[in-house]
Structures are given as structure tokens and as C-alpha cells.
Coordinates of C-alpha atoms in Angstrom, one line a residue:
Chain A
X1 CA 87.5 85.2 122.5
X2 CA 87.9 84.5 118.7
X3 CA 86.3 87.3 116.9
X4 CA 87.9 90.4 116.5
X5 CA 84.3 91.9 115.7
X6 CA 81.0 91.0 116.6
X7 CA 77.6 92.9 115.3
X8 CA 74.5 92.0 116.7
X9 CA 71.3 93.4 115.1
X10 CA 72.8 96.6 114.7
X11 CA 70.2 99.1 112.9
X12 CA 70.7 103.2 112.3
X13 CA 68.1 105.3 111.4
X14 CA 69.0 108.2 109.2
X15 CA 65.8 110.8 110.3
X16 CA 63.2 108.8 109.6
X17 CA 64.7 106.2 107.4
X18 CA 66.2 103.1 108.4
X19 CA 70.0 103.4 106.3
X20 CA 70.8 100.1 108.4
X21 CA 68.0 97.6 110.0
X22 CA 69.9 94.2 111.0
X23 CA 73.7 93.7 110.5
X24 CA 74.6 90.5 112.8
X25 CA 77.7 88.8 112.1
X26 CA 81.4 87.7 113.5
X27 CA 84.9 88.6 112.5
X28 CA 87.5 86.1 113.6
X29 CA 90.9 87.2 114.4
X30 CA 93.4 87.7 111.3
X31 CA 90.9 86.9 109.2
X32 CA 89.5 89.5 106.3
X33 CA 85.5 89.6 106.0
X34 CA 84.5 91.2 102.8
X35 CA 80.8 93.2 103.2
X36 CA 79.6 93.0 100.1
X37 CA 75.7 94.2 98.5
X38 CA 74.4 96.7 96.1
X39 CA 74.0 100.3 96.4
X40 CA 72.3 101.9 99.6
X41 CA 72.7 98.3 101.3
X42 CA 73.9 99.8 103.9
X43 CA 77.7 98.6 103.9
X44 CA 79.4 102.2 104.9
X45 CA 76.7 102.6 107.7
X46 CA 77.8 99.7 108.9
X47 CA 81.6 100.5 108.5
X48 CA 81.2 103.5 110.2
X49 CA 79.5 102.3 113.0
X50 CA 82.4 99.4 113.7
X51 CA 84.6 102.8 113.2
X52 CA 82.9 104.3 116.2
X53 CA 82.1 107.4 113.6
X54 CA 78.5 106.6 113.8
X55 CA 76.3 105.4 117.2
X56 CA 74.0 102.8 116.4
X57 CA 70.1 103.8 116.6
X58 CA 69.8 100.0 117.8
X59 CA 71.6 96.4 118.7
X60 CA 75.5 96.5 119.8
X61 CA 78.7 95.6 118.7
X62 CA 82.0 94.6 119.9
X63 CA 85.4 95.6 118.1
X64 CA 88.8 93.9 120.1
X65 CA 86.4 92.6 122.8
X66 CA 85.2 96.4 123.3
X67 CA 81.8 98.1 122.9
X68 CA 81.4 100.3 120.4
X69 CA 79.7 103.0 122.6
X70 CA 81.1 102.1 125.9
X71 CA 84.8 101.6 125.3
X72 CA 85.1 103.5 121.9
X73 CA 88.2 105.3 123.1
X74 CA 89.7 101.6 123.6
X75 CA 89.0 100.8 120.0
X76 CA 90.1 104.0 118.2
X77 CA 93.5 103.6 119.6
X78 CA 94.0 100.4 117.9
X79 CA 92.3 100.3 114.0
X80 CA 92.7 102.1 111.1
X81 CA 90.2 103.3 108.6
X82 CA 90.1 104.4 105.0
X83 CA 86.6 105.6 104.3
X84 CA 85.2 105.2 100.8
X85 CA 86.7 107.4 98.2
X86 CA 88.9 108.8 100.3
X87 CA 92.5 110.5 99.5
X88 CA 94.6 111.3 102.1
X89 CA 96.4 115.2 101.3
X90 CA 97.1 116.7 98.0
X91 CA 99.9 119.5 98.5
X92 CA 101.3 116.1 99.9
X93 CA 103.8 113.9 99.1
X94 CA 103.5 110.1 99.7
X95 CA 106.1 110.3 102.3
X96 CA 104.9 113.1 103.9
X97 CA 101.5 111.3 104.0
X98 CA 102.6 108.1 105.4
X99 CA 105.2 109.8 108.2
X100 CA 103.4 112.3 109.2
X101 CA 99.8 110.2 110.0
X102 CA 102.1 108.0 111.7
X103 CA 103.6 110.4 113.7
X104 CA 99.7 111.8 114.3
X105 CA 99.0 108.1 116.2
X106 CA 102.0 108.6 118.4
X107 CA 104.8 106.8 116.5
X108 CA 108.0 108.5 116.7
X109 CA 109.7 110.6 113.9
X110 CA 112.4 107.5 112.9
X111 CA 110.1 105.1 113.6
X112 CA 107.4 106.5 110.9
X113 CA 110.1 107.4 108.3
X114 CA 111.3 103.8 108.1
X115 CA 107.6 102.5 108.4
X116 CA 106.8 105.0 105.5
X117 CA 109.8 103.8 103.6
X118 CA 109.0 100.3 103.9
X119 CA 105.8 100.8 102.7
X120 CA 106.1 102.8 99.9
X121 CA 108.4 100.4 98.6
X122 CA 106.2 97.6 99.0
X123 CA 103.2 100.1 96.8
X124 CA 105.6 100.7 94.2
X125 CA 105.6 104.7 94.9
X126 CA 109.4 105.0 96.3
X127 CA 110.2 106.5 93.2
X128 CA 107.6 109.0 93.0
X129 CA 108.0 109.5 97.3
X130 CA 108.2 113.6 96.6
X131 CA 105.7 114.0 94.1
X132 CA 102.9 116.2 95.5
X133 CA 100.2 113.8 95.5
X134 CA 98.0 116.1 93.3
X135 CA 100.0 115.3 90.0
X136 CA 100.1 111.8 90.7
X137 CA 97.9 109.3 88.6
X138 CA 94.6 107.9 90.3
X139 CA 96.3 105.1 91.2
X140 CA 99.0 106.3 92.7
X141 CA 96.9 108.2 94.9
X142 CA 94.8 105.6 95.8
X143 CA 98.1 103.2 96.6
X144 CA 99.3 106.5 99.1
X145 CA 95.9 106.3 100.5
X146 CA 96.3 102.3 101.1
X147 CA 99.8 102.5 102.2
X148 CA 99.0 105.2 105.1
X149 CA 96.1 103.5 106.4
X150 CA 97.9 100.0 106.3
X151 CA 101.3 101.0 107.7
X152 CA 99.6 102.0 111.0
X153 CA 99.9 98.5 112.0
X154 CA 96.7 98.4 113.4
X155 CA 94.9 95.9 114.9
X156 CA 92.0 96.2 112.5
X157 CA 91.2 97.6 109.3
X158 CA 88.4 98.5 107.9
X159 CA 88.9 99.5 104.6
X160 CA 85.6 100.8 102.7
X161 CA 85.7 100.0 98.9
X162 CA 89.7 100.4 98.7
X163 CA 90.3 98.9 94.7
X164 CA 87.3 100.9 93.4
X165 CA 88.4 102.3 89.9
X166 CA 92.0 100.3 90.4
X167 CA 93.6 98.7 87.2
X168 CA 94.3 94.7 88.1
X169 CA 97.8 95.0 88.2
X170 CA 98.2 97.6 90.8
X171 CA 94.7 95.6 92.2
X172 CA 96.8 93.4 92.4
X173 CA 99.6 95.0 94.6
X174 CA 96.9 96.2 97.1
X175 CA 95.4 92.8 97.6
X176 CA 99.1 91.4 98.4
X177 CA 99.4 94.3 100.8
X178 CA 96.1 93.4 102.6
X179 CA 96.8 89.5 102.7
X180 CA 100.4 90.6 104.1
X181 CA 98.8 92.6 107.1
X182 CA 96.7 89.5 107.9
X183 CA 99.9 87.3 108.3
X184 CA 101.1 90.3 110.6
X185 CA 98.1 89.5 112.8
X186 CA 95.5 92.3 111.5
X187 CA 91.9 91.6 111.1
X188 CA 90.8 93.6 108.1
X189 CA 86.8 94.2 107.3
X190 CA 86.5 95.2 103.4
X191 CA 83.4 96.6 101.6
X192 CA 83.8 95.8 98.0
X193 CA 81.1 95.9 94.9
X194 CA 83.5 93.6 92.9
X195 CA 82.5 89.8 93.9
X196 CA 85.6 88.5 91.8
X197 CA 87.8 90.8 94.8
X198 CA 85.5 89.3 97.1
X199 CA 86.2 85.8 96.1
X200 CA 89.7 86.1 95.5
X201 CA 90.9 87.8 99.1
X202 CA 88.4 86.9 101.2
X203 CA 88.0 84.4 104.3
X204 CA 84.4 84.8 105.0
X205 CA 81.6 87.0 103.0
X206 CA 79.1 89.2 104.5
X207 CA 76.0 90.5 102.7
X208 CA 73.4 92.9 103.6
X209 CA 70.9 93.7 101.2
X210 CA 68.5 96.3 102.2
X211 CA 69.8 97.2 105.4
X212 CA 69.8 93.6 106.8
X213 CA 72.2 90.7 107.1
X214 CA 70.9 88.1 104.5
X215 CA 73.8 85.2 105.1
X216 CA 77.9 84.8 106.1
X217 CA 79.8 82.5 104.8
X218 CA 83.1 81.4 103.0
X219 CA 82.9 82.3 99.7
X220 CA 83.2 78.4 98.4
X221 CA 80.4 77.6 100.9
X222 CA 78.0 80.3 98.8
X223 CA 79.1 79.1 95.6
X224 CA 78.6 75.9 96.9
X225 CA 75.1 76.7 98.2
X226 CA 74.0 77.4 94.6
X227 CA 72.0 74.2 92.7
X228 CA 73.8 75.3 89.4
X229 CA 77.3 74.5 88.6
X230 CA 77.9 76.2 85.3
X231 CA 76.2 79.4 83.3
X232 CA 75.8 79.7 79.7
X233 CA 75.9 83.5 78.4
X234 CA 73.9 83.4 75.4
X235 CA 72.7 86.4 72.6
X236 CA 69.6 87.7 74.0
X237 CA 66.9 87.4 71.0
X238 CA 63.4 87.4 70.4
X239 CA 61.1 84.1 70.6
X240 CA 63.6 81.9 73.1
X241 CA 62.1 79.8 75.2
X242 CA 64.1 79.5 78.1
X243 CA 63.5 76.4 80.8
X244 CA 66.4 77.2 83.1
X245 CA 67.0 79.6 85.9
X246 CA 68.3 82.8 83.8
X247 CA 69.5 86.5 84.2
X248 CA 68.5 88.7 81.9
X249 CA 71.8 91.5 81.4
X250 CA 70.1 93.4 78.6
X251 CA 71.3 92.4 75.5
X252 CA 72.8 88.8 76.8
X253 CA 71.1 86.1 79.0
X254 CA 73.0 84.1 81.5
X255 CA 71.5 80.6 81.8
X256 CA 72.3 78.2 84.5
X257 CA 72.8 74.3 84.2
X258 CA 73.3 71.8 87.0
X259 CA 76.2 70.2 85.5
X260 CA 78.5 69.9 82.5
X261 CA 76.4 67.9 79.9
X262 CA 73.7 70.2 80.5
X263 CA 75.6 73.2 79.9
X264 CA 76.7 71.8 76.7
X265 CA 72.9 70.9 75.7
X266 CA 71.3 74.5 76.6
X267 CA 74.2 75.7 74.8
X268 CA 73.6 73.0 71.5
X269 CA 70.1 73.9 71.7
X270 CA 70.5 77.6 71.5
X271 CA 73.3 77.7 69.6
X272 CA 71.4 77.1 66.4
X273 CA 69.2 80.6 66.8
X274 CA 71.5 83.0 68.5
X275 CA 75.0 83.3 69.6
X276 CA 77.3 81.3 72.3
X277 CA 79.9 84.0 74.3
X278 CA 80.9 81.1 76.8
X279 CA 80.6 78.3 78.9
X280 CA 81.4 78.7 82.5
X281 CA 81.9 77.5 85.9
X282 CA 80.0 79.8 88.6
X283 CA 81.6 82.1 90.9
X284 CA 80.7 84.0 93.9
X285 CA 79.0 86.5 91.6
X286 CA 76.2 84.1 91.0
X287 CA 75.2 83.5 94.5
X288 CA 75.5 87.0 95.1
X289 CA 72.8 87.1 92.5
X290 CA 70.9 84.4 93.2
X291 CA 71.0 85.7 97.0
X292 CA 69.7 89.5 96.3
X293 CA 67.1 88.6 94.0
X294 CA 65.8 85.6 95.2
X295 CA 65.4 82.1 94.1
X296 CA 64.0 83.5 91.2
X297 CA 64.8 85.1 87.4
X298 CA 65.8 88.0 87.5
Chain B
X1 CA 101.7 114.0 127.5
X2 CA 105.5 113.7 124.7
X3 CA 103.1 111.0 122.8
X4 CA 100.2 114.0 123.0
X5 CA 102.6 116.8 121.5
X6 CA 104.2 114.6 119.6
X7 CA 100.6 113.8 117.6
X8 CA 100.0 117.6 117.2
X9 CA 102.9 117.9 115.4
X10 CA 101.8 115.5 113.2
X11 CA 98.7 116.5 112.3
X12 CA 99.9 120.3 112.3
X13 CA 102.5 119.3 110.0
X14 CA 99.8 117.8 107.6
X15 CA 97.9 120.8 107.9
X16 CA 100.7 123.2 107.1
X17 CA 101.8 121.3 104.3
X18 CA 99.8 123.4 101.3
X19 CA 101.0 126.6 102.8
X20 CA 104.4 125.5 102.8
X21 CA 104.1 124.6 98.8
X22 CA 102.5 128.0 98.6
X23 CA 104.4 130.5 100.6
X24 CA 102.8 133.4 98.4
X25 CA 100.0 133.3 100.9
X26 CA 102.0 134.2 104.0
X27 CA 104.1 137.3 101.1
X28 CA 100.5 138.5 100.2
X29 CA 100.1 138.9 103.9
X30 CA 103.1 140.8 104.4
X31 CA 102.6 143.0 101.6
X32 CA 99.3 144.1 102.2
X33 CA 100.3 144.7 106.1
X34 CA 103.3 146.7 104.8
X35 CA 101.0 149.0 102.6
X36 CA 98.0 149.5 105.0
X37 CA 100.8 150.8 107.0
X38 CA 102.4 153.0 104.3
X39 CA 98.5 154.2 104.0
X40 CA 97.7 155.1 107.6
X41 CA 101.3 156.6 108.3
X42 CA 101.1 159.0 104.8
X43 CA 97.1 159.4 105.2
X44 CA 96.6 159.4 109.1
X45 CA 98.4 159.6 112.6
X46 CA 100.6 158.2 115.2
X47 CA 97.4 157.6 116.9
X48 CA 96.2 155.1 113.7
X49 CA 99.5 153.3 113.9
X50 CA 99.4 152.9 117.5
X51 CA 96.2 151.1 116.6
X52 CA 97.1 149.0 113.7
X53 CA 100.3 147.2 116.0
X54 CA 97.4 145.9 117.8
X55 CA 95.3 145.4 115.0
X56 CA 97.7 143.5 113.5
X57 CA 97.9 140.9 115.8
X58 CA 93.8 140.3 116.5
X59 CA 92.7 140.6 113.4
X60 CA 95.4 138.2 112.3
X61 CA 94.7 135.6 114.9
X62 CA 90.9 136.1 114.4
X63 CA 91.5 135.8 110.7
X64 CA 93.2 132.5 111.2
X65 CA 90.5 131.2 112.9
X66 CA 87.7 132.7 111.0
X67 CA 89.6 131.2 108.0
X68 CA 92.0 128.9 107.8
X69 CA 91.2 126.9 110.8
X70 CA 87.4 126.9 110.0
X71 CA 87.8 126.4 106.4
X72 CA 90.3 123.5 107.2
X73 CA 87.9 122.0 109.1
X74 CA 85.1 122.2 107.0
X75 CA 87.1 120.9 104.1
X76 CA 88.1 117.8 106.5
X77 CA 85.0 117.1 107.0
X78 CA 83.4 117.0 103.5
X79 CA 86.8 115.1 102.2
X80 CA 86.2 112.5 105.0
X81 CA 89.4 113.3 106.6
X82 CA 87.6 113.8 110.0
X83 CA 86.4 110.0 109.8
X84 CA 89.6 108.7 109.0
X85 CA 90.9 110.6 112.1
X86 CA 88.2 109.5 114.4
X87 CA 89.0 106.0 113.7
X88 CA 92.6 106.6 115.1
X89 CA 94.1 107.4 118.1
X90 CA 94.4 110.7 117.0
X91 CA 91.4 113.0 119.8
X92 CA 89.5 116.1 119.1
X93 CA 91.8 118.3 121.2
X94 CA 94.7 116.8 119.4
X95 CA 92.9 117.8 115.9
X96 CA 92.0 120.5 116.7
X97 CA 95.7 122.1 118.3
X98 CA 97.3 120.5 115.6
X99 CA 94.9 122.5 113.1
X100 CA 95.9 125.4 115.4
X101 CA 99.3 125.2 115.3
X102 CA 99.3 123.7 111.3
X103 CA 97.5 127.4 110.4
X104 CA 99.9 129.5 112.6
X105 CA 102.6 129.8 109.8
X106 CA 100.0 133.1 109.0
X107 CA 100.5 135.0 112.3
X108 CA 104.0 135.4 111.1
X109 CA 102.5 138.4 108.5
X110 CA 100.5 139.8 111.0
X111 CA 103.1 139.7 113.7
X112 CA 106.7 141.0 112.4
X113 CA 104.4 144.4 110.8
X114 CA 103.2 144.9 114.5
X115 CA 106.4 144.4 115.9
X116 CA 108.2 146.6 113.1
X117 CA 105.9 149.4 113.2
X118 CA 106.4 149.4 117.2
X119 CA 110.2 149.2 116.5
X120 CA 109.9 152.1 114.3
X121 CA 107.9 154.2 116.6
X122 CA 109.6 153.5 119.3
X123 CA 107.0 152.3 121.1
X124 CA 107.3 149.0 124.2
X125 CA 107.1 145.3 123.2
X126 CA 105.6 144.2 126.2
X127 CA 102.0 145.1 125.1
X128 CA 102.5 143.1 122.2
X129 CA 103.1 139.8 124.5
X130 CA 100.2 140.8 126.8
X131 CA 97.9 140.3 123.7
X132 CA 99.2 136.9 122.8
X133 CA 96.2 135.1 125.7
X134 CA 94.0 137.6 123.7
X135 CA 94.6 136.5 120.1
X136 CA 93.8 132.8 121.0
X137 CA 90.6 134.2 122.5
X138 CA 90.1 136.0 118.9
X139 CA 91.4 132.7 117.2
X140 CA 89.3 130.9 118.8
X141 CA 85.8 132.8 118.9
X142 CA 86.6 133.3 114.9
X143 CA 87.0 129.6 114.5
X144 CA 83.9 128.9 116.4
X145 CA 81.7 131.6 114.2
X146 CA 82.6 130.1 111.5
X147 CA 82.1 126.5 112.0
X148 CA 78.6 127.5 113.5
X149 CA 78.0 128.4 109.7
X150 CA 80.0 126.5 107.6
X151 CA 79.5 123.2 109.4
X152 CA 76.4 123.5 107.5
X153 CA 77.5 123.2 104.0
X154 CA 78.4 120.3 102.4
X155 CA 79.7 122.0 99.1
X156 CA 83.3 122.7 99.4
X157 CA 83.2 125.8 97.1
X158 CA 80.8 127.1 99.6
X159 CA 82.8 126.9 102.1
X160 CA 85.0 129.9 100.9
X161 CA 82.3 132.0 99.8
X162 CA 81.0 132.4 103.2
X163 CA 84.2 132.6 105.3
X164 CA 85.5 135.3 102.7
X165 CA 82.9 137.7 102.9
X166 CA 82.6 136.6 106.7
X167 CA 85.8 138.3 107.3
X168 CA 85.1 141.6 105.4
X169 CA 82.0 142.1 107.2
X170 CA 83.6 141.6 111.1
X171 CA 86.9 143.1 109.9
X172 CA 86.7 145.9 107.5
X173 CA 83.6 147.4 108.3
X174 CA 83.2 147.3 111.9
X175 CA 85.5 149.9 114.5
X176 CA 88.7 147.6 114.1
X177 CA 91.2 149.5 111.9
X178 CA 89.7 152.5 113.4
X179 CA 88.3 153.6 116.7
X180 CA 85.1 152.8 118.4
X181 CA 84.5 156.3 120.0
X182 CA 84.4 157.7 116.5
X183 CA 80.9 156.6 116.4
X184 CA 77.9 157.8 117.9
X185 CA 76.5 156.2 121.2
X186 CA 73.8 154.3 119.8
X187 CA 76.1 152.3 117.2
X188 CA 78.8 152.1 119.8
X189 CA 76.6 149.2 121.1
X190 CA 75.5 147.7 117.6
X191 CA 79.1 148.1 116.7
X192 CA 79.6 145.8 120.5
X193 CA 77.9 143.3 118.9
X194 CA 79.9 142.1 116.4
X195 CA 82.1 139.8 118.0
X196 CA 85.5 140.9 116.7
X197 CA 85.1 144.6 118.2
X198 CA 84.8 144.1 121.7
X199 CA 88.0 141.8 121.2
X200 CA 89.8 144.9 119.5
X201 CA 88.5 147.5 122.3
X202 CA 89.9 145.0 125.1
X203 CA 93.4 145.1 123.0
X204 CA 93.2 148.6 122.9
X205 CA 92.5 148.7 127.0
X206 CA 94.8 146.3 127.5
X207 CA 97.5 147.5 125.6
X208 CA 96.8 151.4 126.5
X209 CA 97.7 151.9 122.9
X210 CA 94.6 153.3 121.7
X211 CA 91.4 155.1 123.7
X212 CA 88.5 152.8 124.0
X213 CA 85.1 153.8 123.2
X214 CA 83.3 152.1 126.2
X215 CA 83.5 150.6 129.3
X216 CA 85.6 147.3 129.0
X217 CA 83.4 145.5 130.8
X218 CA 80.9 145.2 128.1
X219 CA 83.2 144.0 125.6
X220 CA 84.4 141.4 128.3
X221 CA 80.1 140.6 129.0
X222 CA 79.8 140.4 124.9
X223 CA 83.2 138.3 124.2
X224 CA 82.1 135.5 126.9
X225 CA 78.4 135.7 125.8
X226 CA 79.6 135.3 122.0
X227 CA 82.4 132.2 123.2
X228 CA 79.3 130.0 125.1
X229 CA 76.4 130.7 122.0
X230 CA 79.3 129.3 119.5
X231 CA 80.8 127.0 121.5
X232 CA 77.5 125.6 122.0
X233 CA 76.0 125.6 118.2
X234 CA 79.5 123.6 117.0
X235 CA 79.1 121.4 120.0
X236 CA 75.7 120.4 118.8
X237 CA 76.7 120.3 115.2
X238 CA 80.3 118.9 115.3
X239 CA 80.6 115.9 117.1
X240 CA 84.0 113.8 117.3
X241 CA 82.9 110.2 116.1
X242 CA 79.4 108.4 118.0
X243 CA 76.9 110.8 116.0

């Protein structure tokens, strides 16, 4: 068996609305799958569903080998889950956070102090370890949060938008921490809005737009996938005439050219009526694009 | 079954924490207990202190339940704190003890007045431990009343506002602080049923502190009937996980 987590055509029905039609996709073993998609995709339905939090209205799923519905108790006992926008206490300090959730899944009261330790060294919040967590900084909270849900040692995470609102250092230091727990042996499942995150950490992209599964991949494969190789963000102005494939971002346009001598054309040729901001190769973020809204502009 | 305790201390330490960076709570608890008794002992009987030791300790238990367990819950539930649990090994019993246990620090203020005042009156102990399986019966219905209500809401701030007013309405007005045969035959039974009066009038049988106002077996009928209606609406609403 070499997925940790396997979701076949899993759908939930929120009353009479479908949150969640078709999620199907794998999760290898110490690997981290990034879900990504806009608002309302359905990315938390299908977190929670994985978490066993929420029964599917339809399809099944396997976490560790174990059905979601069937064998939940078999799951819970090994992952870990930080739900979206979550903070764990606020009378708390981040040591009382850490040890004490720790001692909550059965570790014992040595054990979780020198777990808690460890990891509040490794979030830089040692320092600040009997702060209630209330005066701390948004980001220090968020790090507490992080370092409580990863020091479980569990043998999945799902971690449900995690860097939301994060400045890139301590981004930063929360990425290293997730790549560390995959080198443990976790398998991590992240939801993310931020396709430079999901290019930069992940193994394999997921996304769902609308409920359904529209491709996985690696996250050179998609960029790959795309016919364009660079973008051109121009000054959006009246009376251009634009050939190529384009997004319109309100007051700018990016433009997309096959290759390098075509960038710098589009960019000649415009360059004379309106302004040039760059010149750039693609990333993830324009397959995402290209992916939601079709092969079409946008 | 060490790895099960050993996870309701954790989560009742978590749930303890704010009332151990606000002891004040627990003082205002103490206070008010020592100057309801001041009140009763200048302004009433031996017969209303007899009545206020056991008072003390169900209307404390039920008030921890009504209260701080419910509200506890509730707030866990809006903040997503019951998810991250459920995706854990930590299970509903284990929750909920530890939520228990986390909120008991307030039984302290209703128990050393009851004990004091029995002290002082010379009156036996032993009562006092009889009620203890009867204040987790009072915990325990109050905790259930009001999740059936507040599992509801999904504002936090409401969450208060109905527990709050909750309490003043099954603990001040109804026969607790006073006696159920004071009233007349045909509120006797209204009076049976709110929940936290036939708890009180099995204390008072129990205990043989204070007279009772009807036969026990009604409040025993209207305490069981009460347990299975809430037990059943949270069931339905409040589901661990798979919903």
C-alpha cells in the first residue's frame, strides 16, 4: 500500500446543496499534497471528511489503509489536525498548549514537556514559553497553534490553511517545520490559497474547483502542462488590441507568450502605448488560472 | 485505563487554565456564599441554614454544569476546538470528564461554605458525602439543559446571555433556597417541573436536613424524565466527529 490517503468520488451535501460533489485523489506516504482552489471549492469539506469530523453524503475514503466511516477510531488515534483559523487556548501559554494536548493523546507528563520544549524551540517561541497566549502577536499564536498540532508526531497532518495572514519569515519557519515532519515519516495534507506556498512545499497539488476534483499533479507537471512559458504584466489602457491569451486584474493585464522572443515582442509592442511592470517566467499560479477558468481569457 | 486518566488530566488541565489566571471567579463565589449565609442566619432560621448546606452543594454542581461546562462546550465548539479534538485520540467521554473535572475548581466555593456552616452548627458531615452521587446527577442534568439550548447558537456572545439568565430562572426563583412546601399544592407541581427542584427536594430527603414538600418519588419520576428528554436532544445535536 503506498498511499497514506485515498478519496474516491467523495461528495457531501450540506441540506440541499452539494458543499462537495467529486474529490478523488491519492496521498503517497511522507509526501505533503497541497489542496488548493478558490473560495467555497470545497477544500475544508474535504479536510474534514479525511478528519473523520464530517461523514461523506457519498463515495469513500481510506486514511492509513482505514475507512473513514468504518475504522474512524483507527484513524483518529494516529493524525493530527489544525482546522482553519484555528488557535489553540488563550489564558494559555505556549508550553502549556503544547504539554498539556500532548498529555490529552496519552503521552506522558516528561515525555510532552521535552516534546513541547523541543518544539518551541524549533518555532522560535522558547523565549516567550509563559506568555499567556492572548498578548502574543498573531504570529506567535499561529506558530503555538502549528507547534501543538505538529509535535503530536502524528502519522498524518492535515493542516487547513496553516500560513494564512503569516509574514514570510516566520512562513518561512512553518514550512521548514512541515518539510521536517515529512523526513520524520509524516504524511501532511495542506489546504492553502497561496499557489507560490503551494509550489514551494509541495509534492503533488490537488485542486477542486466547484466541489469536484479538476486534476493532481506535481506542481512542475501543471506548470509544465501550460502552452505559455512566460507572462508579460502590462498597464491596462483603453484601445489595446491584445492577440494573446490574457488575464485581466483590473487595472493591469497579464499577457502570455510561448517563449522568450515573444515575451520581449508583446512587451516592444506595447511598450510604446502603456507601461511594462515585468517580464516573467510562469509559475503554478498560472495553471491554477488557466485550470479554474478554462482555456479561455479570463 | 492510566493512558485514559492520564488524557483527562490533560484536557481538564486545558480547561482549568483561565480560571487559574483568574482566581477572582472561584473569591466571588466564596463571598457571595459567605454573605447569603450572613443573610439567612441574621434574617431567617436554623431551619434556612440547614437548607443552604445542601443548597450549597446542588446548586453549585448544577451551576457548574449549567455554566461552565455547557458554556465550555459551546465555546469549543464555535472556536473549532471540538474538531481539533475529534481528529485525535482524545474520545467524547474523555472530553467531556476532562471538561468535568477542568470546571470542578468552582465546587470548592460551594463546598467549604456548606461544610463551614455545618461545622458551625454542629450539625453531621456524612449527609454532605451522601449528596456528592447527587450533585453529578445535578451537574450533569444542568450540563445537558444547557447544551440542548446553546448547541444552537453559533454566536459566542450568545452563549452567555442564555446560560446567565438560565441559571437565575432554575435557581433563584424556583423552591431552592427555600422550601417547596411553602407553596400551595397546585404550584408544588409546576414548581416539580423545573428540573433543578426535584433535585433539591431529593437532597433535602436524602439528607433529612430540610422537610420536603412532596412525595420523593415524583421528583425521582421528574429527574429521570428530565435526564432521557436532554440526554436525547444533545445526542441528536452534538455528535462526536462522522456528522
Amino acid at each position: 500500500m503506498d498511499n497514506a490517503i485515498e478519496a474516491l468520488q467523495l461528495g457531501r451535501k450540506y441540506g440541499k446543496i452539494w458543499g462537495l460533489k467529486n474529490a478523488t485523489f491519492t496521498a503517497q506516504y511522507k509526501r505533503l499534497v497541497v489542496i488548493v482552489g478558490p473560495n467555497g471549492a470545497g477544500k475544508t469539506t474535504t479536510v474534514n471528511i479525511l478528519t473523520t469530523n464530517l461523514k461523506p453524503t457519498k463515495g469513500s475514503a481510506k486514511v492509513l489503509g482505514y475507512d473513514i466511516v468504518k475504522e474512524y477510531k483507527k484513524i483518529r488515534r494516529r493524525i493530527a489536525y489544525m482546522p482553519q483559523e484555528f488557535t489553540v487556548g488563550w489564558d494559555h501559554t505556549p508550553l502549556e498548549v503544547v504539554t498539556w494536548n500532548l498529555v490529552a493523546r496519552g503521552w506522558s507528563i516528561v515525555d510532552s514537556k521535552k516534546q513541547a520544549r523541543e518544539w518551541l524551540e524549533l518555532m522560535g517561541l522558547w523565549n516567550v514559553k509563559d506568555k499567556p497566549l492572548r498578548i502574543l502577536s498573531g504570529g506567535q499564536r499561529r506558530r503555538a497553534t502549528v507547534a501543538t498540532v505538529l509535535a503530536t508526531n502524528a502519522d498524518v497532518f492535515f493542516l487547513d490553511e496553516p500560513t494564512v495572514g503569516l509574514d514570510v519569515e516566520i512562513r518561512n519557519t512553518v514550512w521548514k517545520a512541515i518539510r521536517d515532519c515529512l523526513r520524520e515519516g509524516s504524511s501532511i495534507i495542506l489546504t492553502t490559497h497561496d499557489m507560490k506556498e503551494a509550489q514551494m512545499i509541495s509534492d503533488k497539488v490537488v485542486l477542486i474547483n466547484k466541489g469536484v476534483t479538476i486534476v493532481e499533479d506535481t506542481p512542475i507537471n501543471l506548470v509544465r502542462s501550460m502552452p505559455y512559458k512566460y507572462r508579460i504584466i502590462i498597464e491596462k489602457i483603453k484601445g489595446l488590441d491584445i492577440v494573446n491569451e490574457y488575464i485581466d486584474i483590473g487595472d493591469r493585464l497579464i499577457i502570455y507568450a510561448t517563449n522568450y522572443d515573444e515575451a520581449i515582442e508583446i512587451a516592444s509592442r506595447y511598450g510604446k502605448f502603456t507601461n511594462i511592470f515585468g517580464i516573467e517566467s510562469i509559475g503554478l499560479e498560472d495553471a491554477y488560472l488557466r485550470l479554474i477558468s478554462g482555456d479561455r481569457n479570463v | 485505563m492510566f493512558r485514559y486518566i492520564r488524557q483527562i488530566v490533560g484536557i481538564s488541565y486545558l480547561q482549568m487554565v483561565w480560571i487559574k489566571r483568574q482566581p477572582t471567579w472561584i473569591m466571588q463565589g466564596l463571598i457571595s456564599a459567605i454573605g447569603f449565609t450572613m443573610l439567612l442566619y441574621v434574617w431567617g432560621s436554623l431551619d434556612a441554614l440547614r437548607n443552604l448546606v445542601i443548597a450549597y452543594i446542588i446548586t453549585g454542581a448544577w451551576g457548574i454544569g449549567l455554566n461552565i461546562v455547557a458554556q465550555t462546550i459551546g465555546w469549543d465548539r464555535i472556536n473549532h476546538d471540538i474538531e481539533f479534538y475529534v481528529a485525535s485520540p482524545v474520545t467524547l467521554s474523555v472530553y467531556f470528564l476532562g471538561t468535568v473535572v477542568g470546571s470542578s475548581p468552582f465546587l470548592v466555593s460551594s463546598i467549604i461554605p456548606s461544610i463551614v456552616v455545618a461545622l458551625i452548627f454542629r450539625m453531621s458531615l456524612f449527609p454532605i458525602i451522601v449528596l456528592l452521587p447527587l450533585s453529578f446527577i445535578a451537574l450533569l442534568l444542568g450540563a445537558f439543559l444547557s447544551l440542548s439550548i446553546i448547541l444552537r447558537i453559533e454566536k459566542r456572545t450568545n452563549i452567555s446571555a442564555i446560560t446567565n439568565p438560565l441559571y437565575t430562572l432554575t435557581i433563584t426563583l424556583p423552591p431552592i433556597y427555600y422550601p417547596l412546601y411553602v407553596l400551595p399544592y397546585p404550584l408544588r407541581w409546576i414548581a416539580l417541573i423545573i428540573p433543578s427542584v426535584p433535585i433539591m427536594e431529593l437532597a433535602r430527603w436524602m439528607t433529612g436536613y430540610a422537610s420536603i414538600g412532596c412525595n420523593p418519588m415524583y421528583s425521582i419520576i421528574s429527574v429521570v424524565v428530565w435526564l432521557i428528554a436532554t440526554l436525547y436532544i444533545v445526542a441528536k445535536k452534538f455528535k462526536w466527529g462522522l456528522k
